[in-house]
Coordinates of C-alpha atoms and ligand atoms in Angstrom, one line a residue:
Chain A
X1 CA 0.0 0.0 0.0
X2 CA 1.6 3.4 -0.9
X3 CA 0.9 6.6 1.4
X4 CA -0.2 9.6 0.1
X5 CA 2.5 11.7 -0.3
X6 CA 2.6 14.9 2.5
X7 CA 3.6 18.0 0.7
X8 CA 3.5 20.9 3.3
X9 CA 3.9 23.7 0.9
X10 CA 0.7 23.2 -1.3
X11 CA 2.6 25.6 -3.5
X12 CA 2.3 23.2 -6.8
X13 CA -1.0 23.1 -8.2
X14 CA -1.7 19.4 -9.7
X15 CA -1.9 20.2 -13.3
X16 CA 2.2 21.4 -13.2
X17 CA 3.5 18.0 -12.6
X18 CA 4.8 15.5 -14.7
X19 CA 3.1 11.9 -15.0
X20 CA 0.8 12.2 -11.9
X21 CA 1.2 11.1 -8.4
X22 CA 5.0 9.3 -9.0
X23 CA 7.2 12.3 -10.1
X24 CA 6.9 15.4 -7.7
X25 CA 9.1 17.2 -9.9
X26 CA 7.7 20.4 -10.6
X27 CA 8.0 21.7 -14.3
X28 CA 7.9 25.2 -16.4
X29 CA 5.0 27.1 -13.8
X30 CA 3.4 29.8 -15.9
X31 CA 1.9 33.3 -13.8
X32 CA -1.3 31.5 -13.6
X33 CA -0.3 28.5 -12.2
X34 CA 2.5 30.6 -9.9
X35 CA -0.7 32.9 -8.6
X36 CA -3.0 30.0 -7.7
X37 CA -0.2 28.2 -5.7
X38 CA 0.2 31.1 -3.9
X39 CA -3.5 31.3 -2.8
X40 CA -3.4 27.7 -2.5
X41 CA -0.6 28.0 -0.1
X42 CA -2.4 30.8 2.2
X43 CA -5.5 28.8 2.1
X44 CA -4.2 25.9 3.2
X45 CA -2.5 27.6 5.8
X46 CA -5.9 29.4 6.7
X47 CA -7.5 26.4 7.1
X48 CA -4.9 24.7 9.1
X49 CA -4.6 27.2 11.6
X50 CA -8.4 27.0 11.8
X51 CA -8.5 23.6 12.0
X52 CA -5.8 23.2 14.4
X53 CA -7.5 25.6 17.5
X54 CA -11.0 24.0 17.1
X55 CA -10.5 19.7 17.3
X56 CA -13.5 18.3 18.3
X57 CA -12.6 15.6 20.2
X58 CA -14.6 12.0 20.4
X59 CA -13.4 10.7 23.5
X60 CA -13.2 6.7 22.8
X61 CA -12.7 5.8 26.6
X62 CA -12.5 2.4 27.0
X63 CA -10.0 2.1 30.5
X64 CA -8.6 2.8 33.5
X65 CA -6.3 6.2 31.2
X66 CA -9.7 7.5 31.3
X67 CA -9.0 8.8 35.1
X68 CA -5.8 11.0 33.0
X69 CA -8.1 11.4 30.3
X70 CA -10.2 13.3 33.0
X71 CA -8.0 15.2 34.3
X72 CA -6.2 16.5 30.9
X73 CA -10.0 17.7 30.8
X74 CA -10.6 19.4 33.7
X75 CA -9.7 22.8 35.2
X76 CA -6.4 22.0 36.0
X77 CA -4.5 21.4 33.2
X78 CA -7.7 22.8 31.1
X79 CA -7.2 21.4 27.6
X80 CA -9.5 23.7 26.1
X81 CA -6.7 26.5 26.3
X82 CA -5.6 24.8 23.1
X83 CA -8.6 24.7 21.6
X84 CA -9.7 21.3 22.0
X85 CA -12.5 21.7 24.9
X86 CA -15.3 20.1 22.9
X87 CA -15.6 16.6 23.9
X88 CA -18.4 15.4 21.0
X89 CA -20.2 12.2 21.5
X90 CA -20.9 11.4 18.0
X91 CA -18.6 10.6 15.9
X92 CA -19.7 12.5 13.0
X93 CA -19.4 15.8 14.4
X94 CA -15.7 15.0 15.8
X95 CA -12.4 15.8 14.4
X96 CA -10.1 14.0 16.8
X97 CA -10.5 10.2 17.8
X98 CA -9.0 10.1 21.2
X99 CA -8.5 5.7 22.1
X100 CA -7.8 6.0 25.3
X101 CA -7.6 2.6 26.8
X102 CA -7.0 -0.9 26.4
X103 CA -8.5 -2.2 23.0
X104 CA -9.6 -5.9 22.9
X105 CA -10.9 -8.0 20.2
X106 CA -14.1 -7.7 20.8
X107 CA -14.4 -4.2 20.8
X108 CA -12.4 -3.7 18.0
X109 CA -15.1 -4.2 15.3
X110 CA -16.8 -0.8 17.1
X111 CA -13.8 1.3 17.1
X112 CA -13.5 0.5 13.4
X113 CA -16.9 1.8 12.5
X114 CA -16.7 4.9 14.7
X115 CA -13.9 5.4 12.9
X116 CA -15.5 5.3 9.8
X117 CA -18.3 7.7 10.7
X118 CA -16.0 10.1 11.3
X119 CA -16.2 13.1 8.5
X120 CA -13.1 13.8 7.0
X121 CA -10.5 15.7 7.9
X122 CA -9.6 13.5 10.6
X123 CA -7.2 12.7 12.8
X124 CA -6.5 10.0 15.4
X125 CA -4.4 10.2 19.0
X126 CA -3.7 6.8 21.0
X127 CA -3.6 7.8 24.4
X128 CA -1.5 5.7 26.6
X129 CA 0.4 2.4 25.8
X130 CA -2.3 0.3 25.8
X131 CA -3.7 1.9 22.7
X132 CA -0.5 2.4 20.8
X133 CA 0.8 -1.2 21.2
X134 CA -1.5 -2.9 23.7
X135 CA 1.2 -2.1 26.6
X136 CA 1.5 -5.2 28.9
X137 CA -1.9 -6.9 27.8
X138 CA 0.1 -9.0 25.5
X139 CA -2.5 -11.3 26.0
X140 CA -5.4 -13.3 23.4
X141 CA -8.1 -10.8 24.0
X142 CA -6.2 -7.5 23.4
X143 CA -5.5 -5.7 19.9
X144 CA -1.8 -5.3 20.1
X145 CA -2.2 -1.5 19.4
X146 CA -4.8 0.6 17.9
X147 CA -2.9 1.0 14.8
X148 CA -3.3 -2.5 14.0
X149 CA -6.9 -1.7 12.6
X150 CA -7.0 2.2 11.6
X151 CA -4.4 4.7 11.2
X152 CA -2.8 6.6 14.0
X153 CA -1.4 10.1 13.7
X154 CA 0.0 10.6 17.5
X155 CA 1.2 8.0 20.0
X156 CA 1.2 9.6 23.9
X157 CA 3.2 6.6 25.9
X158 CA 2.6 6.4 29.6
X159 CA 0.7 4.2 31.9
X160 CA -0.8 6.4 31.8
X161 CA 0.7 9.2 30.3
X162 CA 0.3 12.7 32.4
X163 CA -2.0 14.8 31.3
X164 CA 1.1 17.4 30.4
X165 CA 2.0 14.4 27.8
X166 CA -1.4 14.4 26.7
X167 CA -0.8 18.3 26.1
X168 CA 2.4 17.4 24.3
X169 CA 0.5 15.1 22.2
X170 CA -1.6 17.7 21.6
X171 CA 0.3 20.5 20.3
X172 CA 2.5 17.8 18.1
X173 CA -0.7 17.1 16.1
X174 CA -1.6 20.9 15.8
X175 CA 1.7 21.3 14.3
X176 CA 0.7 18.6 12.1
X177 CA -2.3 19.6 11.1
X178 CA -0.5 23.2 10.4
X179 CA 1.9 22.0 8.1
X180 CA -0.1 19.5 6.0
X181 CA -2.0 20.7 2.6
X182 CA -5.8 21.4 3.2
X183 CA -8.0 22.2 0.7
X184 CA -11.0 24.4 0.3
X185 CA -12.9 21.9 -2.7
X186 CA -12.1 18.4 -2.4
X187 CA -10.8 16.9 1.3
X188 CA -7.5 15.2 1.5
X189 CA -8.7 11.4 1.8
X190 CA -7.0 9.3 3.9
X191 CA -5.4 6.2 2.6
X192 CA -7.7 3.4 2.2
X193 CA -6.8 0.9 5.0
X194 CA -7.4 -3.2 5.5
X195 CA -7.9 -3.3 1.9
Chain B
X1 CA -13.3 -25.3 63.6
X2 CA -13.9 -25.7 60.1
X3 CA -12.2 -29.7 60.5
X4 CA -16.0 -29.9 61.9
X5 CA -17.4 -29.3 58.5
X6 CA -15.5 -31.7 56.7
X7 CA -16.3 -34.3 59.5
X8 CA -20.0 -32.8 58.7
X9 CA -19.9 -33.7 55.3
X10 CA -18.2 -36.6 55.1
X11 CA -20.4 -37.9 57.7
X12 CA -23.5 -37.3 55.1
X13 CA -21.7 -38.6 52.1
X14 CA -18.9 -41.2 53.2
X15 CA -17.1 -40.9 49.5
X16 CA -15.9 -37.4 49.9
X17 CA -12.3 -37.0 51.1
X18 CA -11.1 -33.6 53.0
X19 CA -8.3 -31.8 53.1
X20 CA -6.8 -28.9 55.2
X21 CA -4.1 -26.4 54.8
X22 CA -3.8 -23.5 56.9
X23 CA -7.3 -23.1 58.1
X24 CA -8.3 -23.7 53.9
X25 CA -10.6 -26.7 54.1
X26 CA -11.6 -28.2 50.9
X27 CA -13.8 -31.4 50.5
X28 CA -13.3 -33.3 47.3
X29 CA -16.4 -35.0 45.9
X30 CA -17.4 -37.2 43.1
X31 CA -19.2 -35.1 40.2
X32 CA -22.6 -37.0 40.5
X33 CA -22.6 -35.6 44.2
X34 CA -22.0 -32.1 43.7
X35 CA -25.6 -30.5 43.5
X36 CA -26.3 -32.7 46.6
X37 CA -23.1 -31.7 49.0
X38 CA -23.5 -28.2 47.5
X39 CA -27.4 -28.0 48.9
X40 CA -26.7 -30.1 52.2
X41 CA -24.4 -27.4 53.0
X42 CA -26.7 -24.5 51.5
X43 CA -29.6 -26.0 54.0
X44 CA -27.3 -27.9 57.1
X45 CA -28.1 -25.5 60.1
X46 CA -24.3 -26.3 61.3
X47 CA -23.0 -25.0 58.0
X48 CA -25.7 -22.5 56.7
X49 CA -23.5 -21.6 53.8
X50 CA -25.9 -19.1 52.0
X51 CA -22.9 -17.1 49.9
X52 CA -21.6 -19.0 46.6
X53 CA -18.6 -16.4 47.1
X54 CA -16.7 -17.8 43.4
X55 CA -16.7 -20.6 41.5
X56 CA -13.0 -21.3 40.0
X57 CA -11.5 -23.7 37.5
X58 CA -8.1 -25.0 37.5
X59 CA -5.8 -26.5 34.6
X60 CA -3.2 -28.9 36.7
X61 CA -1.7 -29.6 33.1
X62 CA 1.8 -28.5 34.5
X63 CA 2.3 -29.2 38.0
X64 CA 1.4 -31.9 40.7
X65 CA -0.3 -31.5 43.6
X66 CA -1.5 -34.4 47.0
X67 CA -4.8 -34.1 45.2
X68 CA -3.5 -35.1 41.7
X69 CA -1.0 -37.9 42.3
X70 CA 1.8 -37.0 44.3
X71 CA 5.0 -35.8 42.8
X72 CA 6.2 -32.3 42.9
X73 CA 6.4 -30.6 39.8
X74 CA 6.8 -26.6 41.1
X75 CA 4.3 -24.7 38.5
X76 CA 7.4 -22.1 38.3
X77 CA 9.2 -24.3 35.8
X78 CA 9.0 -23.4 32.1
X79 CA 5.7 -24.8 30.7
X80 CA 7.1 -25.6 27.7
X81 CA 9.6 -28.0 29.2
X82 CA 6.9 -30.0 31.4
X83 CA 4.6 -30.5 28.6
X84 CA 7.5 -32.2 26.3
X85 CA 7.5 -34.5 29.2
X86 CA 4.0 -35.6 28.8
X87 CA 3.3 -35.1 32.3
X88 CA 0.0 -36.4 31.7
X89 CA -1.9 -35.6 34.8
X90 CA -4.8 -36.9 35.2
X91 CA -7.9 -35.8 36.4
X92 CA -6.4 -32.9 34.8
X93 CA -9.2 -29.7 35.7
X94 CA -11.0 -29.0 39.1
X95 CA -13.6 -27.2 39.4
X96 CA -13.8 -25.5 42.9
X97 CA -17.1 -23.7 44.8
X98 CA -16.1 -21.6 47.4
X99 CA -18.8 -21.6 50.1
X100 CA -19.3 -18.9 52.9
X101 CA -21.5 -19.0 55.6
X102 CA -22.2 -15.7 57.0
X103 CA -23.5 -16.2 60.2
X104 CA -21.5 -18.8 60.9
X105 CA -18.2 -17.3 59.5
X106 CA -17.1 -20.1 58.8
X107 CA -16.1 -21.0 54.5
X108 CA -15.2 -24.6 52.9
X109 CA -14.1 -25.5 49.2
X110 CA -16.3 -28.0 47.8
X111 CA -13.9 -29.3 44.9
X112 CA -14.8 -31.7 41.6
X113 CA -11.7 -33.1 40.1
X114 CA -12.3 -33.7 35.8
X115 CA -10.7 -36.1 33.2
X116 CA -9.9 -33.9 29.9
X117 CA -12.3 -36.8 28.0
X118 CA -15.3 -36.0 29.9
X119 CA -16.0 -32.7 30.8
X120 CA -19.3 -32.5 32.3
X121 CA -20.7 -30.9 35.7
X122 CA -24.2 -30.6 36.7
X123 CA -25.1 -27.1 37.3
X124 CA -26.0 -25.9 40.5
X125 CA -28.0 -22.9 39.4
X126 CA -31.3 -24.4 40.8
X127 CA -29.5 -23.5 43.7
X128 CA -27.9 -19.9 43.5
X129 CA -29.0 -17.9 41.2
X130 CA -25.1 -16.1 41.3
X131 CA -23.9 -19.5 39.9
X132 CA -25.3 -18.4 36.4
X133 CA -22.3 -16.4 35.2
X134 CA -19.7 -18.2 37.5
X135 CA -20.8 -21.4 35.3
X136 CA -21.0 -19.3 31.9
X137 CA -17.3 -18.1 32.4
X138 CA -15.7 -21.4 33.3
X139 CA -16.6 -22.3 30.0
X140 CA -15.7 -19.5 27.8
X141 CA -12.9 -20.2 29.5
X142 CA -12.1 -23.6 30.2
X143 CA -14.6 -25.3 27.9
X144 CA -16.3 -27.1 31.2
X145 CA -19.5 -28.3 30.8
X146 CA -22.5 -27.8 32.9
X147 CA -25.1 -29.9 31.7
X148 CA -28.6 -28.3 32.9
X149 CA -27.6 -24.5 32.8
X150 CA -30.5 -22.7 31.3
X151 CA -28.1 -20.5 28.8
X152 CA -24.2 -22.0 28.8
X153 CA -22.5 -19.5 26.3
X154 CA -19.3 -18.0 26.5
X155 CA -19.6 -14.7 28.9
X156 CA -16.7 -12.7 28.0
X157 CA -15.0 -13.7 24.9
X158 CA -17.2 -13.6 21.2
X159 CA -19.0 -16.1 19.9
X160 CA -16.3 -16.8 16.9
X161 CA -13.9 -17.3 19.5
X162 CA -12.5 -21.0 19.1
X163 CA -10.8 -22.4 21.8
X164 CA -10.5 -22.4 25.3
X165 CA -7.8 -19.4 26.4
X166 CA -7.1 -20.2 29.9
X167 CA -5.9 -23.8 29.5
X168 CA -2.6 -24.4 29.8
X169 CA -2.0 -25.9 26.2
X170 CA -3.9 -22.6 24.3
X171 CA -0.7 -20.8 22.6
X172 CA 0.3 -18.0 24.3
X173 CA 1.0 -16.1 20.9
X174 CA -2.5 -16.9 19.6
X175 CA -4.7 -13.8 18.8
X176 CA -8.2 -14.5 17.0
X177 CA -8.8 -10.8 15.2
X178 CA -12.1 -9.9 14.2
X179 CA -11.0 -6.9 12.5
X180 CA -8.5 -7.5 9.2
X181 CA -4.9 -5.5 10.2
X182 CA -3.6 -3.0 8.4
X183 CA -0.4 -3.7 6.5
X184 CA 2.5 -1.5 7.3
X185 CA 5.7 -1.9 8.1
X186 CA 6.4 -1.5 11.9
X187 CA 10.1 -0.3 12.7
X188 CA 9.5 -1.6 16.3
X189 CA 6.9 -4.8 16.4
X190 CA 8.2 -6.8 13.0
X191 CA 7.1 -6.8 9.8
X192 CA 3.7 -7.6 9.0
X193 CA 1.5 -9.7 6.4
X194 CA 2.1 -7.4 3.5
X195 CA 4.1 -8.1 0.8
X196 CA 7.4 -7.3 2.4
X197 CA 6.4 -8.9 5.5
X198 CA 6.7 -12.7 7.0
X199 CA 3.4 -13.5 6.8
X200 CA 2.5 -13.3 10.1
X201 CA 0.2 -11.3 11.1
X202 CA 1.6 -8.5 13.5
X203 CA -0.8 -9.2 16.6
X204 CA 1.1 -12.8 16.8
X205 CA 4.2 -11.7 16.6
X206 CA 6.4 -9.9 19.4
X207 CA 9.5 -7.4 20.3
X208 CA 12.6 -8.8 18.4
X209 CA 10.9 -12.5 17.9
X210 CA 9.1 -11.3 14.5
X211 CA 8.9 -14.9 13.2
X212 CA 7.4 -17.1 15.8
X213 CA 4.7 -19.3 14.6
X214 CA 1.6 -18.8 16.6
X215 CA 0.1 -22.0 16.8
X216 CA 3.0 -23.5 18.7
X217 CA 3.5 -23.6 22.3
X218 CA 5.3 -20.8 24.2
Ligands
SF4_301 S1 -2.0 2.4 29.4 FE1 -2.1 1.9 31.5 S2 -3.5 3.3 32.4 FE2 -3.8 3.4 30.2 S3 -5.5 1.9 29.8 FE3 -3.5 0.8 29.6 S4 -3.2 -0.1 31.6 FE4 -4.7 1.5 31.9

């Protein structure tokens, strides 16, 4: 399976490249196609910096991180200072997947689906070591990791991780979601997984 | 005080033998017997055991105890080594009820010892409700038998489950996904089934052992 290739700059509108997705290499840009990369480029950074201090968040809580979970929420560390106060509990209305917890089999078929109802853009955090590689349930009913079954854009280790990690985590994905290309027509998709 | 209530019950029912260690008495009884001990000691007014506090299974596949054959094999020793050496214990699962009396303070072990060929216990949930779920996850997870129980299916696990997890010869490496993984390679974990992988899907494999087989003891 090939990843979609991150290009942070947006700067190169599709039509100047050369034989599609494979060869990045940009060739002879004419004013017109100069001028709409650089509105490209401000729009994307626009709607990054938009997108980055207002995540929805759809807490998936499935364990005992849920106590950190709580208190990353609560006044005193106060994760809404980075724009990420809005716990949402549907899916579709949610920007950031939070697994916190231990996955197991049997619930994995679930996490999948909310997964699926989320809207694109979307982005997912594995809180605690339990959801980025099952952490010490190495065991028959655990899912060795959320990433196992959908894509994972931050890992916060800890058992469980303080809430400043959780912050940490936090801010590393708004940086992520800064730098990566958004556009205004047509969302980027992400890669089509378990195929 | 407690040596009372195995002189109790084995009064009552001559074929059960008791045992004590450290103030933890535990009567052993034939299977057909259990529903009977079980409510003689529910209804006894010397015993008066009203709380079914657990129901337990146990797998002696690896170690020996008095109550399976003498021997000392310590349960500490790698698995894998005592089952190339065919310990073959048998009757190789018990099924334990512990049994509390509350006005009486007083608790016993009422114990039913199993052959692997025949694993079959009557159930004792005519006679406390609680025993319901006790009974469903002894065998979801031990694959023990209780003939009569109104609804035996597994409690925890999913029904496409196969296998019994907690006996001692499931495979430790043996994860039954419900949910196809994702192919990627994995710096940390091993490759996975994709093209460049091994094959082995990533849940069975472990840190720096990427190419153990799953189905094999561990
Ligand atoms: S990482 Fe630790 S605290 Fe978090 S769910 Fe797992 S066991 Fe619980």
């Amino acid at each position: 399976m090939k990843l979609p290739m991150l290009r942070p700059e947006g700067n190169v509108p599709e039509s100047a490249r050369l034989g599609g997705e494979e060869n990045n290499v940009p060739v002879m840009l004419s004013r017109l196609d100069e001028t709409i990369g650089f509105f490209e480029k401000n729009l994307s950074n626009a709607l990054g910096w938009a997108r980055k201090n207002s995540i929805f968040q759809y807490p998936f809580v499935t364990a005992c991180c849920g106590m950190e979970y709580m208190s990353a929420m609560a006044g005193r560390y106060d994760i809404a200072r980075f724009g990420a106060e809005f716990p949402r509990f549907s899916p579709r209305q949610a920007d950031l997947l939070m697994i916190v917890g231990t996955i197991n089999v049997k619930q994995s078929p679930v996490l999948k689906r909310v997964y699926d109802q989320m809207c694109e853009p979307k982005w997912v955090m594995a809180f605690g070591v339990c959801a980025s590689s099952g952490g010490f349930y190495d065991n028959y009913a655990t899912l060795q990791g959320a990433d196992r079954i959908i894509p994972v854009d931050v890992y916060v280790p800890g058992c469980p991780p303080r809430p400043e990690q959780v912050l940490d985590g936090l801010k590393i994905l708004q940086d992520k979601i800064q730098t990566q290309r958004h556009r205004a027509s047509t969302m980027e998709r992400a890669p089509e997984m378990g195929k | 005080m407690s040596q009372a209530l195995i002189e109790l019950v084995r009064g009552k029912f001559p074929d059960a033998t008791g045992s004590s260690h450290r103030g933890d008495e535990v009567v052993t009884v034939p299977r057909e017997r259990v529903v009977e001990v079980i409510g003689f000691l529910r209804n006894d007014p010397a015993a008066e055991m009203k709380l079914l506090r657990q129901i337990a299974a146990v797998d002696v596949l690896t170690f020996r105890s008095e109550t399976t054959g003498g021997g000392s094999i310590a349960s500490i020793e790698a698995p894998a080594y005592a089952l190339q050496k065919k310990p073959s214990v048998e009757p190789r699962y018990q099924v334990a009820y512990n049994l509390y009396s509350i006005t009486r303070r007083q608790s016993l072990r009422v114990r039913v010892e199993l052959r692997s060929d025949d694993m079959k216990v009557p159930t004792i949930t005519g006679l406390f409700r609680t025993a319901d779920w006790w009974e469903r996850y002894i065998y979801d997870m031990f694959g023990v038998h209780f003939d009569g129980h109104p609804n035996l299916q597994r409690l925890m696990l999913y029904p496409e489950f196969v296998g019994y997890p907690l006996r001692k010869d499931y495979p430790v490496r043996k994860r039954q996904l419900l949910v196809p993984e994702l192919d990627f390679p994995d710096l940390v974990r091993g490759p996975g089934p994709g093209p460049g992988g091994a094959g082995v899907p990533m849940s069975q494999t472990h840190v720096g052992r990427a190419n153990v087989d799953p189905n094999t003891y561990d």
